[in-house]
mmCIF file with all atom_site columns, C-alpha atoms in Angstrom:
data_model
loop_
_atom_site.group_PDB
_atom_site.id
_atom_site.type_symbol
_atom_site.label_atom_id
_atom_site.label_alt_id
_atom_site.label_comp_id
_atom_site.label_asym_id
_atom_site.label_entity_id
_atom_site.label_seq_id
_atom_site.pdbx_PDB_ins_code
_atom_site.Cartn_x
_atom_site.Cartn_y
_atom_site.Cartn_z
_atom_site.occupancy
_atom_site.B_iso_or_equiv
_atom_site.pdbx_formal_charge
_atom_site.auth_seq_id
_atom_site.auth_comp_id
_atom_site.auth_asym_id
_atom_site.auth_atom_id
_atom_site.pdbx_PDB_model_num
ATOM 1   C CA . MET T 1 1   ? 183.844 103.416 112.176 1.00 64.00 ? 192 MET T CA 1
ATOM 2   C CA . THR T 1 2   ? 184.674 104.174 108.730 1.00 90.00 ? 193 THR T CA 1
ATOM 3   C CA . ALA T 1 3   ? 183.692 102.697 105.561 1.00 92.00 ? 194 ALA T CA 1
ATOM 4   C CA . THR T 1 4   ? 186.227 99.593  104.794 1.00 95.00 ? 195 THR T CA 1
ATOM 5   C CA . ASP T 1 5   ? 188.456 99.564  101.758 1.00 96.00 ? 196 ASP T CA 1
ATOM 6   C CA . ARG T 1 6   ? 186.271 96.913  99.932  1.00 97.00 ? 197 ARG T CA 1
ATOM 7   C CA . SER T 1 7   ? 183.099 99.425  100.378 1.00 97.00 ? 198 SER T CA 1
ATOM 8   C CA . ILE T 1 8   ? 185.098 102.203 98.901  1.00 97.00 ? 199 ILE T CA 1
ATOM 9   C CA . GLU T 1 9   ? 186.492 100.002 96.049  1.00 98.00 ? 200 GLU T CA 1
ATOM 10  C CA . LEU T 1 10  ? 182.621 98.927  95.473  1.00 98.00 ? 201 LEU T CA 1
ATOM 11  C CA . VAL T 1 11  ? 181.416 102.571 95.456  1.00 98.00 ? 202 VAL T CA 1
ATOM 12  C CA . THR T 1 12  ? 184.055 103.663 93.231  1.00 98.00 ? 203 THR T CA 1
ATOM 13  C CA . THR T 1 13  ? 183.655 101.174 90.563  1.00 98.00 ? 204 THR T CA 1
ATOM 14  C CA . ALA T 1 14  ? 179.658 101.624 90.934  1.00 98.00 ? 205 ALA T CA 1
ATOM 15  C CA . ALA T 1 15  ? 180.094 105.390 90.479  1.00 98.00 ? 206 ALA T CA 1
ATOM 16  C CA . GLN T 1 16  ? 182.029 104.944 87.473  1.00 98.00 ? 207 GLN T CA 1
ATOM 17  C CA . ALA T 1 17  ? 179.500 102.567 85.980  1.00 98.00 ? 208 ALA T CA 1
ATOM 18  C CA . ALA T 1 18  ? 176.704 104.988 86.648  1.00 98.00 ? 209 ALA T CA 1
ATOM 19  C CA . ALA T 1 19  ? 178.598 107.912 85.261  1.00 98.00 ? 210 ALA T CA 1
ATOM 20  C CA . ASP T 1 20  ? 179.257 105.723 81.880  1.00 98.00 ? 211 ASP T CA 1
ATOM 21  C CA . ARG T 1 21  ? 175.645 105.224 81.556  1.00 97.00 ? 212 ARG T CA 1
ATOM 22  C CA . LEU T 1 22  ? 174.962 109.029 81.955  1.00 96.00 ? 213 LEU T CA 1
ATOM 23  C CA . ALA T 1 23  ? 173.433 109.067 85.458  1.00 97.00 ? 214 ALA T CA 1
ATOM 24  C CA . HIS T 1 24  ? 172.567 112.320 87.024  1.00 96.00 ? 215 HIS T CA 1
ATOM 25  C CA . ASP T 1 25  ? 173.871 113.496 90.640  1.00 96.00 ? 216 ASP T CA 1
ATOM 26  C CA . ILE T 1 26  ? 175.937 110.686 91.626  1.00 97.00 ? 217 ILE T CA 1
ATOM 27  C CA . ILE T 1 27  ? 177.128 110.914 95.456  1.00 97.00 ? 218 ILE T CA 1
ATOM 28  C CA . ALA T 1 28  ? 177.933 108.596 97.782  1.00 98.00 ? 219 ALA T CA 1
ATOM 29  C CA . TYR T 1 29  ? 177.901 108.701 101.876 1.00 97.00 ? 220 TYR T CA 1
ATOM 30  C CA . ASP T 1 30  ? 179.622 106.795 104.299 1.00 97.00 ? 221 ASP T CA 1
ATOM 31  C CA . VAL T 1 31  ? 176.840 105.877 106.881 1.00 97.00 ? 222 VAL T CA 1
ATOM 32  C CA . SER T 1 32  ? 178.589 103.020 108.749 1.00 95.00 ? 223 SER T CA 1
ATOM 33  C CA . ASP T 1 33  ? 178.742 105.159 111.868 1.00 94.00 ? 224 ASP T CA 1
ATOM 34  C CA . VAL T 1 34  ? 175.046 105.483 111.976 1.00 94.00 ? 225 VAL T CA 1
ATOM 35  C CA . LEU T 1 35  ? 173.992 102.075 110.569 1.00 93.00 ? 226 LEU T CA 1
ATOM 36  C CA . SER T 1 36  ? 175.302 98.943  111.372 1.00 92.00 ? 227 SER T CA 1
ATOM 37  C CA . ILE T 1 37  ? 173.699 97.037  108.438 1.00 94.00 ? 228 ILE T CA 1
ATOM 38  C CA . THR T 1 38  ? 175.879 98.526  105.601 1.00 96.00 ? 229 THR T CA 1
ATOM 39  C CA . ASP T 1 39  ? 179.021 100.849 105.131 1.00 97.00 ? 230 ASP T CA 1
ATOM 40  C CA . ALA T 1 40  ? 177.739 103.227 102.463 1.00 98.00 ? 231 ALA T CA 1
ATOM 41  C CA . PHE T 1 41  ? 174.882 104.270 99.935  1.00 97.00 ? 232 PHE T CA 1
ATOM 42  C CA . LEU T 1 42  ? 175.589 105.216 96.618  1.00 98.00 ? 233 LEU T CA 1
ATOM 43  C CA . LEU T 1 43  ? 172.788 107.430 94.949  1.00 98.00 ? 234 LEU T CA 1
ATOM 44  C CA . ALA T 1 44  ? 172.257 108.143 91.200  1.00 98.00 ? 235 ALA T CA 1
ATOM 45  C CA . SER T 1 45  ? 169.203 109.235 89.197  1.00 96.00 ? 236 SER T CA 1
ATOM 46  C CA . ALA T 1 46  ? 168.014 109.413 85.745  1.00 96.00 ? 237 ALA T CA 1
ATOM 47  C CA . PRO T 1 47  ? 165.156 111.361 83.580  1.00 94.00 ? 238 PRO T CA 1
ATOM 48  C CA . ASN T 1 48  ? 163.459 108.091 82.509  1.00 94.00 ? 239 ASN T CA 1
ATOM 49  C CA . ASP T 1 49  ? 162.663 104.481 83.416  1.00 94.00 ? 240 ASP T CA 1
ATOM 50  C CA . ARG T 1 50  ? 164.743 102.574 80.974  1.00 95.00 ? 241 ARG T CA 1
ATOM 51  C CA . GLN T 1 51  ? 167.803 104.847 81.733  1.00 96.00 ? 242 GLN T CA 1
ATOM 52  C CA . VAL T 1 52  ? 167.506 103.700 85.456  1.00 97.00 ? 243 VAL T CA 1
ATOM 53  C CA . LYS T 1 53  ? 167.393 100.176 84.465  1.00 96.00 ? 244 LYS T CA 1
ATOM 54  C CA . SER T 1 54  ? 170.355 100.671 81.960  1.00 97.00 ? 245 SER T CA 1
ATOM 55  C CA . ILE T 1 55  ? 172.532 101.926 84.906  1.00 98.00 ? 246 ILE T CA 1
ATOM 56  C CA . VAL T 1 56  ? 171.642 99.360  87.280  1.00 98.00 ? 247 VAL T CA 1
ATOM 57  C CA . ASP T 1 57  ? 172.160 96.885  84.822  1.00 97.00 ? 248 ASP T CA 1
ATOM 58  C CA . GLU T 1 58  ? 175.549 98.278  84.390  1.00 98.00 ? 249 GLU T CA 1
ATOM 59  C CA . ILE T 1 59  ? 176.502 98.665  88.035  1.00 98.00 ? 250 ILE T CA 1
ATOM 60  C CA . GLU T 1 60  ? 175.469 95.175  88.460  1.00 98.00 ? 251 GLU T CA 1
ATOM 61  C CA . GLU T 1 61  ? 177.510 93.827  85.628  1.00 98.00 ? 252 GLU T CA 1
ATOM 62  C CA . ARG T 1 62  ? 180.785 96.072  86.293  1.00 98.00 ? 253 ARG T CA 1
ATOM 63  C CA . LEU T 1 63  ? 180.854 95.022  89.877  1.00 98.00 ? 254 LEU T CA 1
ATOM 64  C CA . ASN T 1 64  ? 180.564 91.179  89.335  1.00 98.00 ? 255 ASN T CA 1
ATOM 65  C CA . LYS T 1 65  ? 183.162 91.225  86.283  1.00 98.00 ? 256 LYS T CA 1
ATOM 66  C CA . ASP T 1 66  ? 185.772 93.457  88.322  1.00 98.00 ? 257 ASP T CA 1
ATOM 67  C CA . LEU T 1 67  ? 185.135 92.799  91.762  1.00 98.00 ? 258 LEU T CA 1
ATOM 68  C CA . GLY T 1 68  ? 183.251 89.454  91.901  1.00 98.00 ? 259 GLY T CA 1
ATOM 69  C CA . ALA T 1 69  ? 180.551 90.985  93.736  1.00 98.00 ? 260 ALA T CA 1
ATOM 70  C CA . LYS T 1 70  ? 177.045 90.085  93.180  1.00 98.00 ? 261 LYS T CA 1
ATOM 71  C CA . PRO T 1 71  ? 174.222 91.842  95.145  1.00 98.00 ? 262 PRO T CA 1
ATOM 72  C CA . VAL T 1 72  ? 172.137 89.801  97.577  1.00 98.00 ? 263 VAL T CA 1
ATOM 73  C CA . ARG T 1 73  ? 169.137 91.991  96.875  1.00 96.00 ? 264 ARG T CA 1
ATOM 74  C CA . ARG T 1 74  ? 167.719 93.821  94.041  1.00 96.00 ? 265 ARG T CA 1
ATOM 75  C CA . GLU T 1 75  ? 164.248 95.370  94.368  1.00 95.00 ? 266 GLU T CA 1
ATOM 76  C CA . GLY T 1 76  ? 162.196 97.806  92.693  1.00 94.00 ? 267 GLY T CA 1
ATOM 77  C CA . ASP T 1 77  ? 162.809 96.661  88.803  1.00 84.00 ? 268 ASP T CA 1
ATOM 78  C CA . ARG T 1 78  ? 159.197 96.299  88.053  1.00 85.00 ? 269 ARG T CA 1
ATOM 79  C CA . ASP T 1 79  ? 158.270 100.002 87.927  1.00 86.00 ? 270 ASP T CA 1
ATOM 80  C CA . ALA T 1 80  ? 161.711 100.863 87.272  1.00 89.00 ? 271 ALA T CA 1
ATOM 81  C CA . ARG T 1 81  ? 161.249 104.172 89.414  1.00 94.00 ? 272 ARG T CA 1
ATOM 82  C CA . TRP T 1 82  ? 163.667 103.284 91.995  1.00 96.00 ? 273 TRP T CA 1
ATOM 83  C CA . ILE T 1 83  ? 166.067 100.446 92.072  1.00 97.00 ? 274 ILE T CA 1
ATOM 84  C CA . LEU T 1 84  ? 167.983 99.259  94.957  1.00 97.00 ? 275 LEU T CA 1
ATOM 85  C CA . LEU T 1 85  ? 170.765 96.896  94.980  1.00 98.00 ? 276 LEU T CA 1
ATOM 86  C CA . ASP T 1 86  ? 171.995 95.725  98.153  1.00 98.00 ? 277 ASP T CA 1
ATOM 87  C CA . TYR T 1 87  ? 175.597 94.401  98.237  1.00 98.00 ? 278 TYR T CA 1
ATOM 88  C CA . VAL T 1 88  ? 175.720 94.007  102.008 1.00 97.00 ? 279 VAL T CA 1
ATOM 89  C CA . ASP T 1 89  ? 179.004 96.579  102.106 1.00 97.00 ? 280 ASP T CA 1
ATOM 90  C CA . ILE T 1 90  ? 177.054 99.173  99.972  1.00 98.00 ? 281 ILE T CA 1
ATOM 91  C CA . VAL T 1 91  ? 173.671 99.781  98.961  1.00 98.00 ? 282 VAL T CA 1
ATOM 92  C CA . VAL T 1 92  ? 172.870 101.369 95.497  1.00 98.00 ? 283 VAL T CA 1
ATOM 93  C CA . HIS T 1 93  ? 170.024 103.541 94.910  1.00 98.00 ? 284 HIS T CA 1
ATOM 94  C CA . VAL T 1 94  ? 169.234 104.486 91.320  1.00 98.00 ? 285 VAL T CA 1
ATOM 95  C CA . GLN T 1 95  ? 166.148 106.326 91.110  1.00 96.00 ? 286 GLN T CA 1
ATOM 96  C CA . HIS T 1 96  ? 164.116 108.220 88.845  1.00 95.00 ? 287 HIS T CA 1
ATOM 97  C CA . SER T 1 97  ? 164.575 112.079 88.827  1.00 93.00 ? 288 SER T CA 1
ATOM 98  C CA . GLU T 1 98  ? 160.980 112.821 90.399  1.00 92.00 ? 289 GLU T CA 1
ATOM 99  C CA . GLU T 1 99  ? 161.374 110.048 92.897  1.00 93.00 ? 290 GLU T CA 1
ATOM 100 C CA . ARG T 1 100 ? 164.967 111.488 93.636  1.00 93.00 ? 291 ARG T CA 1
ATOM 101 C CA . VAL T 1 101 ? 163.288 115.165 94.430  1.00 91.00 ? 292 VAL T CA 1
ATOM 102 C CA . PHE T 1 102 ? 160.590 113.652 96.315  1.00 93.00 ? 293 PHE T CA 1
ATOM 103 C CA . TYR T 1 103 ? 162.443 111.134 98.634  1.00 93.00 ? 294 TYR T CA 1
ATOM 104 C CA . ALA T 1 104 ? 165.463 113.600 99.148  1.00 93.00 ? 295 ALA T CA 1
ATOM 105 C CA . LEU T 1 105 ? 167.788 111.005 100.291 1.00 92.00 ? 296 LEU T CA 1
ATOM 106 C CA . GLU T 1 106 ? 170.566 113.440 100.537 1.00 91.00 ? 297 GLU T CA 1
ATOM 107 C CA . ARG T 1 107 ? 168.535 115.585 103.021 1.00 93.00 ? 298 ARG T CA 1
ATOM 108 C CA . LEU T 1 108 ? 168.582 112.227 105.236 1.00 91.00 ? 299 LEU T CA 1
ATOM 109 C CA . TRP T 1 109 ? 171.889 111.387 105.123 1.00 93.00 ? 300 TRP T CA 1
ATOM 110 C CA . LYS T 1 110 ? 173.682 114.959 104.801 1.00 91.00 ? 301 LYS T CA 1
ATOM 111 C CA . ASP T 1 111 ? 175.020 114.579 108.116 1.00 95.00 ? 302 ASP T CA 1
ATOM 112 C CA . CYS T 1 112 ? 177.389 111.693 106.852 1.00 96.00 ? 303 CYS T CA 1
ATOM 113 C CA . PRO T 1 113 ? 180.512 112.194 105.232 1.00 96.00 ? 304 PRO T CA 1
ATOM 114 C CA . GLU T 1 114 ? 180.822 112.015 101.380 1.00 96.00 ? 305 GLU T CA 1
ATOM 115 C CA . LEU T 1 115 ? 182.903 109.421 100.017 1.00 97.00 ? 306 LEU T CA 1
ATOM 116 C CA . PRO T 1 116 ? 185.297 110.385 97.040  1.00 96.00 ? 307 PRO T CA 1
ATOM 117 C CA . LEU T 1 117 ? 184.204 109.442 93.694  1.00 97.00 ? 308 LEU T CA 1
ATOM 118 C CA . PRO T 1 118 ? 185.844 109.439 90.238  1.00 97.00 ? 309 PRO T CA 1
ATOM 119 C CA . GLU T 1 119 ? 185.986 112.499 88.392  1.00 97.00 ? 310 GLU T CA 1
ATOM 120 C CA . ASP T 1 120 ? 183.445 111.019 85.850  1.00 96.00 ? 311 ASP T CA 1
ATOM 121 C CA . ALA T 1 121 ? 181.119 110.869 88.627  1.00 96.00 ? 312 ALA T CA 1
ATOM 122 C CA . MET T 1 122 ? 181.621 114.222 90.388  1.00 95.00 ? 313 MET T CA 1
ATOM 123 C CA . LYS T 1 123 ? 180.758 115.571 86.845  1.00 95.00 ? 314 LYS T CA 1
ATOM 124 C CA . THR T 1 124 ? 177.146 114.521 86.891  1.00 94.00 ? 315 THR T CA 1
ATOM 125 C CA . ARG T 1 125 ? 176.581 116.946 89.883  1.00 89.00 ? 316 ARG T CA 1
ATOM 126 C CA . GLY T 1 126 ? 173.669 119.287 88.505  1.00 83.00 ? 317 GLY T CA 1
ATOM 127 C CA . LYS T 1 127 ? 172.699 117.201 85.396  1.00 73.00 ? 318 LYS T CA 1
ATOM 128 C CA . ALA T 1 128 ? 169.339 116.579 86.697  1.00 70.00 ? 319 ALA T CA 1
ATOM 129 C CA . GLU T 1 129 ? 168.619 120.441 87.094  1.00 73.00 ? 320 GLU T CA 1
ATOM 130 C CA . GLU T 1 130 ? 170.129 121.071 83.770  1.00 70.00 ? 321 GLU T CA 1
ATOM 131 C CA . HIS T 1 131 ? 168.216 118.370 82.096  1.00 67.00 ? 322 HIS T CA 1
ATOM 132 C CA . ALA T 1 132 ? 164.985 119.668 83.582  1.00 66.00 ? 323 ALA T CA 1
ATOM 133 C CA . ARG T 1 133 ? 165.723 123.215 82.404  1.00 69.00 ? 324 ARG T CA 1
ATOM 134 C CA . LEU T 1 134 ? 166.460 121.864 78.901  1.00 68.00 ? 325 LEU T CA 1
ATOM 135 C CA . HIS T 1 135 ? 163.608 119.417 78.651  1.00 66.00 ? 326 HIS T CA 1
ATOM 136 C CA . GLY T 1 136 ? 160.918 121.218 80.781  1.00 65.00 ? 327 GLY T CA 1
ATOM 137 C CA . ALA T 1 137 ? 159.992 120.818 84.239  1.00 53.00 ? 328 ALA T CA 1
ATOM 138 C CA . ASP T 1 138 ? 158.180 117.797 83.659  1.00 48.00 ? 329 ASP T CA 1
ATOM 139 C CA . GLY T 1 139 ? 160.872 115.470 81.778  1.00 45.00 ? 330 GLY T CA 1
ATOM 140 C CA . SER T 1 140 ? 159.065 116.134 78.463  1.00 45.00 ? 331 SER T CA 1
ATOM 141 C CA . ASP T 1 141 ? 161.173 116.836 75.349  1.00 42.00 ? 332 ASP T CA 1
ATOM 142 C CA . GLY T 1 142 ? 159.893 120.086 74.740  1.00 40.00 ? 333 GLY T CA 1
ATOM 143 C CA . VAL T 1 143 ? 157.321 118.794 71.884  1.00 38.00 ? 334 VAL T CA 1
ATOM 144 C CA . ASP T 1 144 ? 153.985 119.705 72.728  1.00 39.00 ? 335 ASP T CA 1
ATOM 145 C CA . GLY T 1 145 ? 152.740 116.496 70.612  1.00 39.00 ? 336 GLY T CA 1
ATOM 146 C CA . SER T 1 146 ? 149.955 118.123 68.399  1.00 38.00 ? 337 SER T CA 1
ATOM 147 C CA . ASP T 1 147 ? 152.212 118.881 65.486  1.00 40.00 ? 338 ASP T CA 1
ATOM 148 C CA . GLY T 1 148 ? 155.786 118.600 66.473  1.00 38.00 ? 339 GLY T CA 1
ATOM 149 C CA . GLU T 1 149 ? 156.257 122.245 67.095  1.00 40.00 ? 340 GLU T CA 1
ATOM 150 C CA . LEU T 1 150 ? 158.500 123.186 70.124  1.00 38.00 ? 341 LEU T CA 1
ATOM 151 C CA . SER T 1 151 ? 156.145 123.929 72.723  1.00 35.00 ? 342 SER T CA 1
#
């Protein structure tokens, strides 16, 4: 079994929406052969909670407006460290960069085929690592907080 055309359409639209909101490391897996509850997982991340919420809001708005799709479930809003949107055909995971590294969902689904994504989404690969390098491994902005000097 492979992901349906509808699932691929949802993943493609959601991935573009995430890329438009500057998500990092967008990737999608066809999990239809190993899970009976959904066809695909879309993973994306962001370096802060506010951006995680922004990405999720854009995905939800775009899927509703463009494809008439509404999530049957939305979880994780309170902390905005890992928000899950369940569209039945696909499940979208938008994680804070720290959660993305800690939970390593890619490692769990690495044996599943990757789904093709829009070029903008593909260009986000490696952005989390680049952001960490530019802003310090702890996600800070490089300012030490005492006198505004770069640390």
